[in-house]
Short mmCIF file of C-alpha atoms in Angstrom, two decimals:
data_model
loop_
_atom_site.label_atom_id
_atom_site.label_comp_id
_atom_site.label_asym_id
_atom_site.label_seq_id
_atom_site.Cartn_x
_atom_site.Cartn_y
_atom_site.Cartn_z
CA UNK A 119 24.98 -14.89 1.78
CA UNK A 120 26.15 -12.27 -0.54
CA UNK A 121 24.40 -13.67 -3.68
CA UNK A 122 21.27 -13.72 -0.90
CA UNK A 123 21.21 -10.36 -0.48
CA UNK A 124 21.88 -9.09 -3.65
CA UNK A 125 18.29 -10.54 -4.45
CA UNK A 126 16.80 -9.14 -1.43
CA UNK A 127 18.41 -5.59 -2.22
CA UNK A 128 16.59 -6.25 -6.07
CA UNK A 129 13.08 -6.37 -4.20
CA UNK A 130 13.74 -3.57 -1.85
CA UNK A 131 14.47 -1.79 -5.31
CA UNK A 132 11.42 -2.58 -5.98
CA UNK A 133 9.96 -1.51 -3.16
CA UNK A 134 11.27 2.05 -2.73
CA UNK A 135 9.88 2.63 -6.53
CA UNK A 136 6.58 1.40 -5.58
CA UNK A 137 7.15 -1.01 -8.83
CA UNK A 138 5.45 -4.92 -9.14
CA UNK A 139 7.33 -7.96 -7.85
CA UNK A 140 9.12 -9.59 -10.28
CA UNK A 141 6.88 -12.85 -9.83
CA UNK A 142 5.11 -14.36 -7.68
CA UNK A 143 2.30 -11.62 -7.67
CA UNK A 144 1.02 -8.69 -10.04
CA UNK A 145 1.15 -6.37 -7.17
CA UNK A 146 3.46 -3.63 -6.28
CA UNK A 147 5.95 -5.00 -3.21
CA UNK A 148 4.19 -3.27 -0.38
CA UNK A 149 6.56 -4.36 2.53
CA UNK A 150 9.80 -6.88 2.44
CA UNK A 151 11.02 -8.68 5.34
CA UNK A 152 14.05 -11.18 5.91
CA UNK A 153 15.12 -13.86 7.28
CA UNK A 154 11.64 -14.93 8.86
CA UNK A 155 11.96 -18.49 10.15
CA UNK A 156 10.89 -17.23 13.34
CA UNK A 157 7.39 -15.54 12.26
CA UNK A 158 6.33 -19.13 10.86
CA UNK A 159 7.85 -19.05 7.44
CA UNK A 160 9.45 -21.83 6.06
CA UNK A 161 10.73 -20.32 2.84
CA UNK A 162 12.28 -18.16 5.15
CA UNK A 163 15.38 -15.79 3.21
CA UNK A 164 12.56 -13.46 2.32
CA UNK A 165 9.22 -12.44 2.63
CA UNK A 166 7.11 -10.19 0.32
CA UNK A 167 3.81 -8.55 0.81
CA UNK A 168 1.70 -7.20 -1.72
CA UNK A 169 -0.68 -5.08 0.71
CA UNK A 170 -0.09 -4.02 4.14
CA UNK A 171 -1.66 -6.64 5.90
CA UNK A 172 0.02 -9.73 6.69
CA UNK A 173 -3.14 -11.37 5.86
CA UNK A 174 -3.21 -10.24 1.94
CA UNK A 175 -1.33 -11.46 -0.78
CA UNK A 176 2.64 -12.55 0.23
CA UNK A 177 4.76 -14.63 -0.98
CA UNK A 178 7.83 -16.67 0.97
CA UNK A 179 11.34 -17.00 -1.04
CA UNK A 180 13.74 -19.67 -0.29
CA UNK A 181 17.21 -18.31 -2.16
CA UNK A 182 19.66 -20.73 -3.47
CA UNK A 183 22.86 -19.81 -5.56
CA UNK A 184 22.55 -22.90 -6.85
CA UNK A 185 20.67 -25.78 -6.71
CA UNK A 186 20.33 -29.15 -8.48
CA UNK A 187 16.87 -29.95 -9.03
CA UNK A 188 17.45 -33.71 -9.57
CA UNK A 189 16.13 -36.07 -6.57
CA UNK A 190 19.39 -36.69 -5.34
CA UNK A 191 20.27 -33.20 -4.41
CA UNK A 192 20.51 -32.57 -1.05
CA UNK A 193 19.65 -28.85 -1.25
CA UNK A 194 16.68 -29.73 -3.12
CA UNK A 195 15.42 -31.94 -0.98
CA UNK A 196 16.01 -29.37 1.59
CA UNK A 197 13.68 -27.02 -0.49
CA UNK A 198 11.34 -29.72 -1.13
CA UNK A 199 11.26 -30.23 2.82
CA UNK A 200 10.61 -26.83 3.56
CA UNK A 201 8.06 -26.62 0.47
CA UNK A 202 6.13 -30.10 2.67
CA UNK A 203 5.94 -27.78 5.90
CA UNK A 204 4.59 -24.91 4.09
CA UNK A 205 1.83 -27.35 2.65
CA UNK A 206 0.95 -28.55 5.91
CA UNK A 207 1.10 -25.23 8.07
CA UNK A 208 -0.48 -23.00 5.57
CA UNK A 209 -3.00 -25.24 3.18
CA UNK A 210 -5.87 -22.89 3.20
CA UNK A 211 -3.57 -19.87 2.51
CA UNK A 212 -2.49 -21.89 -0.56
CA UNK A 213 -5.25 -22.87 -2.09
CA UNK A 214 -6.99 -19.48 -1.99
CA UNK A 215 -4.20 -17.96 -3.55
CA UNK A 216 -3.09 -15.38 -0.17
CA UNK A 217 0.52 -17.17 -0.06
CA UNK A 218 2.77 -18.47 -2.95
CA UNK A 219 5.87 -20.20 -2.96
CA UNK A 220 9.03 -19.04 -4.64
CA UNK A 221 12.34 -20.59 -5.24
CA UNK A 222 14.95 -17.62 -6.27
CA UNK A 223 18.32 -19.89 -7.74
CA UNK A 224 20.89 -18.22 -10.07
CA UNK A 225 21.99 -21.26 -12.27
CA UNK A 226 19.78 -23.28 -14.13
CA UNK A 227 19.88 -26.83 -12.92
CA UNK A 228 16.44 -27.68 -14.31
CA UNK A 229 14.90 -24.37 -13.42
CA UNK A 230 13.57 -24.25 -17.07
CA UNK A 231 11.44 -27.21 -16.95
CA UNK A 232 10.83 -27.21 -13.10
CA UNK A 233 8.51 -23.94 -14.07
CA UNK A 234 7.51 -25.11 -16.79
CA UNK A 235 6.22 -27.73 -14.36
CA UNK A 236 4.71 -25.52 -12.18
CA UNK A 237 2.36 -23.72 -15.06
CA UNK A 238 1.10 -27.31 -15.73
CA UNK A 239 0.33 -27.59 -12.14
CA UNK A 240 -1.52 -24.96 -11.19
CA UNK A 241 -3.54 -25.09 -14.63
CA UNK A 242 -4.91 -28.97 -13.22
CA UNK A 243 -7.29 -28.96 -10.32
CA UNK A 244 -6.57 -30.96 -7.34
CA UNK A 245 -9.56 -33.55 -8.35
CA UNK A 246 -8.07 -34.10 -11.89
CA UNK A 247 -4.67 -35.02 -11.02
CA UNK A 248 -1.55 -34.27 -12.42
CA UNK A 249 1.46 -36.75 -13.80
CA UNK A 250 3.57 -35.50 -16.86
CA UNK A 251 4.81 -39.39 -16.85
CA UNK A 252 1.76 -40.92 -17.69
CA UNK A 253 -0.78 -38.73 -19.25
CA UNK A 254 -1.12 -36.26 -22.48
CA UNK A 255 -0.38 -33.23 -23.22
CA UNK A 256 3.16 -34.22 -21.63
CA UNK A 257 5.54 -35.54 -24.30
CA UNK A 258 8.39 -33.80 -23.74
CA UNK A 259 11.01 -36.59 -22.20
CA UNK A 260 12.42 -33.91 -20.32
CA UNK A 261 9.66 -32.28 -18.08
CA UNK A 262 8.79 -35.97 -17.40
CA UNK A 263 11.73 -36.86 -16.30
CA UNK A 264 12.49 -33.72 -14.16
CA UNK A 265 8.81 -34.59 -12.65
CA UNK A 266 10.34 -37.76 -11.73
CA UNK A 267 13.02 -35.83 -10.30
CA UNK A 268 10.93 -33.51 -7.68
CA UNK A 269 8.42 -36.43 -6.87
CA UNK A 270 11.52 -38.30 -5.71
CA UNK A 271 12.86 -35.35 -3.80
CA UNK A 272 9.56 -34.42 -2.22
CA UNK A 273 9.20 -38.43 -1.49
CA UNK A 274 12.66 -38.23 0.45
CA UNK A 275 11.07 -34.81 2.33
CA UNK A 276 8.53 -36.23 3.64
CA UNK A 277 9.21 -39.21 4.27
CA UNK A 278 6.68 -41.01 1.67
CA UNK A 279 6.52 -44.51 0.24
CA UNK A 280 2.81 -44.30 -0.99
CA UNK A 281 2.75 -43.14 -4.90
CA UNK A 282 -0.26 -41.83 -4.81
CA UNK A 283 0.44 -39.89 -1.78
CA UNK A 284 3.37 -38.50 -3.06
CA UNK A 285 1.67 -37.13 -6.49
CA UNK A 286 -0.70 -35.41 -4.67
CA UNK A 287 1.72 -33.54 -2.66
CA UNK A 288 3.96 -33.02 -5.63
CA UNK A 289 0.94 -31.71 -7.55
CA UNK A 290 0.29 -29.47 -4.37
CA UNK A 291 3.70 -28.15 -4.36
CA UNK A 292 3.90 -27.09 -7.43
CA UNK A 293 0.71 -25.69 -8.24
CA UNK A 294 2.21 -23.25 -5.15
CA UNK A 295 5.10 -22.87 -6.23
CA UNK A 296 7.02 -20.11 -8.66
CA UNK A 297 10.18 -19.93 -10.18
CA UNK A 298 12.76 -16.57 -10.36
CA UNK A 299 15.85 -17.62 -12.16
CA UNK A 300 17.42 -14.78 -11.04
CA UNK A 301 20.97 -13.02 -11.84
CA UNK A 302 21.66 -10.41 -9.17
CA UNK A 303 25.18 -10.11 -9.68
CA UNK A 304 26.39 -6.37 -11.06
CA UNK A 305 26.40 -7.58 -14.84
CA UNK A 306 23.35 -9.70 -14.54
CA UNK A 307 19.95 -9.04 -16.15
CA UNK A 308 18.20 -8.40 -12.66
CA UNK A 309 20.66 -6.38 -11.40
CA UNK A 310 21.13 -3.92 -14.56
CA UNK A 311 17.13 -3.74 -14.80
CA UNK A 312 16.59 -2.11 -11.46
CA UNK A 313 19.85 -0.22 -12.44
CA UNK A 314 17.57 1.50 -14.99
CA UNK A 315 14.78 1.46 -13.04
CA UNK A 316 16.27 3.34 -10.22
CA UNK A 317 17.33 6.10 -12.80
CA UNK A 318 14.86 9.04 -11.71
CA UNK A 319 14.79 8.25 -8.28
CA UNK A 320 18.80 8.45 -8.30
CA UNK A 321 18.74 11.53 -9.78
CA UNK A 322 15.95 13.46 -7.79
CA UNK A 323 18.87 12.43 -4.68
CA UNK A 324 21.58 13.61 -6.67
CA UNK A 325 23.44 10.13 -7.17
CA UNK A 326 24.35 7.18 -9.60
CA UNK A 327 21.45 4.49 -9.91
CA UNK A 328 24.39 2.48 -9.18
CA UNK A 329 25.32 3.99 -6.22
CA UNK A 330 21.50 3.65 -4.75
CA UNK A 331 21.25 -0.35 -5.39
CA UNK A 332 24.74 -0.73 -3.93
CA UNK A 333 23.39 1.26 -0.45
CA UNK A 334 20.07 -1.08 -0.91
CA UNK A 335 22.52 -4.14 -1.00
CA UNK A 336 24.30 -2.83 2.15
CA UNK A 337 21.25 -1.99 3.84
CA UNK A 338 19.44 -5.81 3.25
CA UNK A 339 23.11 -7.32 4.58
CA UNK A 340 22.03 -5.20 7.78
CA UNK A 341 18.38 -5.88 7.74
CA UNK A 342 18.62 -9.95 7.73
CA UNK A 343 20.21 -10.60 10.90
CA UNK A 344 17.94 -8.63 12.47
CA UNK A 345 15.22 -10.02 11.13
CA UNK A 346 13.41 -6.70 9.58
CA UNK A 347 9.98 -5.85 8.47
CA UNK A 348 10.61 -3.35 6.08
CA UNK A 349 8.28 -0.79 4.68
CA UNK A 350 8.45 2.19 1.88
CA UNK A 351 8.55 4.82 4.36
CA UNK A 352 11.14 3.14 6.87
CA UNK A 353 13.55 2.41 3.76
CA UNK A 354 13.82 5.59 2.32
CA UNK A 355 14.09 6.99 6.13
CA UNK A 356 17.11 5.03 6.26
CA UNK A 357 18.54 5.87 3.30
CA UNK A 358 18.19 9.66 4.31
CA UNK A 359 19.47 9.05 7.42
CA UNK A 360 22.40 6.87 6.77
CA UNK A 361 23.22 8.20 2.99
CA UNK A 362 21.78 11.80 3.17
CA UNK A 363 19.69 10.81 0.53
CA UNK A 364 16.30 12.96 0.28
CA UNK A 365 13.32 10.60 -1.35
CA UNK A 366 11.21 10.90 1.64
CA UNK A 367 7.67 11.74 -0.14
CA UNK A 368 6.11 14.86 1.02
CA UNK A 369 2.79 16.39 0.52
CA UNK A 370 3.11 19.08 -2.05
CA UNK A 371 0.75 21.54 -2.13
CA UNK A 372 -2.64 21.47 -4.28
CA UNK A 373 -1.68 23.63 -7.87
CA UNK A 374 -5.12 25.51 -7.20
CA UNK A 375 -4.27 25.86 -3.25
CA UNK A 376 -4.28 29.76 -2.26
CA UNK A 377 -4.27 30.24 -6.24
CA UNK A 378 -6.71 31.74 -8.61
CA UNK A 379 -8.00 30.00 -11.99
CA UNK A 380 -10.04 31.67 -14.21
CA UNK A 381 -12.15 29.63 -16.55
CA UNK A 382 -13.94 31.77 -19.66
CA UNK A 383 -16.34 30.24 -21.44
CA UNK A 384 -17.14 32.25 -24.40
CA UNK A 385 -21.27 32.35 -25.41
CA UNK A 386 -23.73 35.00 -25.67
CA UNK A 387 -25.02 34.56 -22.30
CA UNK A 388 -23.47 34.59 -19.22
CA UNK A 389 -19.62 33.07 -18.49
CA UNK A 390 -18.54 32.49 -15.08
CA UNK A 391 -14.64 33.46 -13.46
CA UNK A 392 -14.13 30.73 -11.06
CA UNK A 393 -11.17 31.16 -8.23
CA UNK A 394 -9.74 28.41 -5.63
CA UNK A 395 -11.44 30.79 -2.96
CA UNK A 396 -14.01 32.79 -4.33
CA UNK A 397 -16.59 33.04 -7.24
CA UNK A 398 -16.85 35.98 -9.63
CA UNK A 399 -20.15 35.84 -12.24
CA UNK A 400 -19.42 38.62 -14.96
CA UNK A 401 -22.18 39.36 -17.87
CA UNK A 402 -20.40 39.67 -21.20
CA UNK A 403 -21.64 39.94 -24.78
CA UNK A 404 -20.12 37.97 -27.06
CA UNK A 405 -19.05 40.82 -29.05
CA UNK A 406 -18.19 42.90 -26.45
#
């Protein structure tokens, strides 16, 4: 679970700085929730949501240490099973692009070519097909085979013996479906990317960007058994409340607000003195 939350502490990251998802979307995480098998999500470690509503763009992230993506592995085939449910409870939601997929694994078993896989998908429409084993542009040996690999994983999901049936659903799946090869740990690429990320928010609360992904870790180990909805607002009340740090975002006041700003425009008419809360017309000469 550790390795879980160290991903789900990377998109809370994201979400206190307001900053895009790291796939999936190009939206900025609105609102991240865990552990949500019970609110009808079958990719269930983690939930994002690029708007407020539930009903906008989201995506559901299944998390995996590691995974085998060969059609033998029974933790891919558990993926693939959940992947099946999500096609059959949420169709419409796929194919109008409101819901997305993701499968967050640290090593690369096949994650290269699995998204490479998925790119091919979703750029063939459902009534065109799509089978890297028997059809151009697909001669790499290698995303053909690993195609092989998912259609016989997704097969063994649902329970499948017709071909054609299965291709279909493959093709469904992955069209849906994104890939975050992701390294969360403290010296991986993720992990050292929010680390600068987090830089000016650390410092306005007088800490180490270090110091504020570790409490965000801590926090998500909290937040999943509990099964949280977690917003911008909420997470940096928590952090205020449990760490004493201050990001809470308050309104500042207006730079012209109970000020005066006087704008001279020089011509050989008229120039107007303009203030927040009153006006002031003056007649100059220009050579006066």
């Amino acid at each position: 679970m550790t390795f879980e939350y160290r991903v789900a502490a990377l998109l809370l990251s994201r979400l206190l700085r307001g900053s895009h998802a790291p796939v999936g979307f190009q939206l900025p995480v609105r609102r991240v929730a865990l552990q949500q098998r019970n609110a009808g999500y079958d990719f269930d470690d983690i939930v994002v949501f690029g708007q407020q509503s539930t009903a906008g763009p989201r995506m559901q992230i299944q998390v995996k240490h590691r995974v085998n993506t060969t059609g033998a592995d029974s933790e891919f085939i558990k993926v693939m099973r959940a992947a099946v449910a999500v096609c059959t409870q949420h169709s419409e939601d796929l194919r109008d692009g409101s819901l997305r997929m993701v499968l967050a694994a640290g090593d690369d078993d096949g994650l290269t070519e699995l998204s490479e896989l998925t790119r091919w998908a979703m750029s063939r429409s459902k009534d065109v097909g799509f089978d890297p084993t028997r059809a151009q542009p697909f001669t790499n040996r290698n995303l053909a085979k690993r195609y092989t690999h998912v259609a016989t994983a997704v097969a063994t999901a649902a329970d499948l013996n017709s071909e054609a049936e299965t291709m279909v659903l493959v093709h469904q799946i992955l069209a849906a479906l994104r890939v975050w090869q992701v390294q969360p740990e403290p010296d991986g690429q993720d992990w050292r990317t929010e680390l600068d990320g987090l830089t000016d928010l650390a410092a306005r609360a007088g800490c180490k960007s270090s110091d504020l992904l570790e409490h965000l870790f801590v926090l998500a180990q909290g937040f999943g058994p509990r099964e949280a909805v977690i917003d911008g607002d909420q997470l940096r009340g928590e952090l205020h409340s449990q760490y004493g740090l201050d990001l809470v975002t308050r309104n500042q006041q207006s730079p012209i607000e109970g000020s005066s700003i006087a704008i001279t425009i020089n011509h050989t008419g008229s120039g107007t003195a303009m203030g927040a809360n009153n006006i002031h017309i003056k007649n100059f000469n220009a050579g006066a």
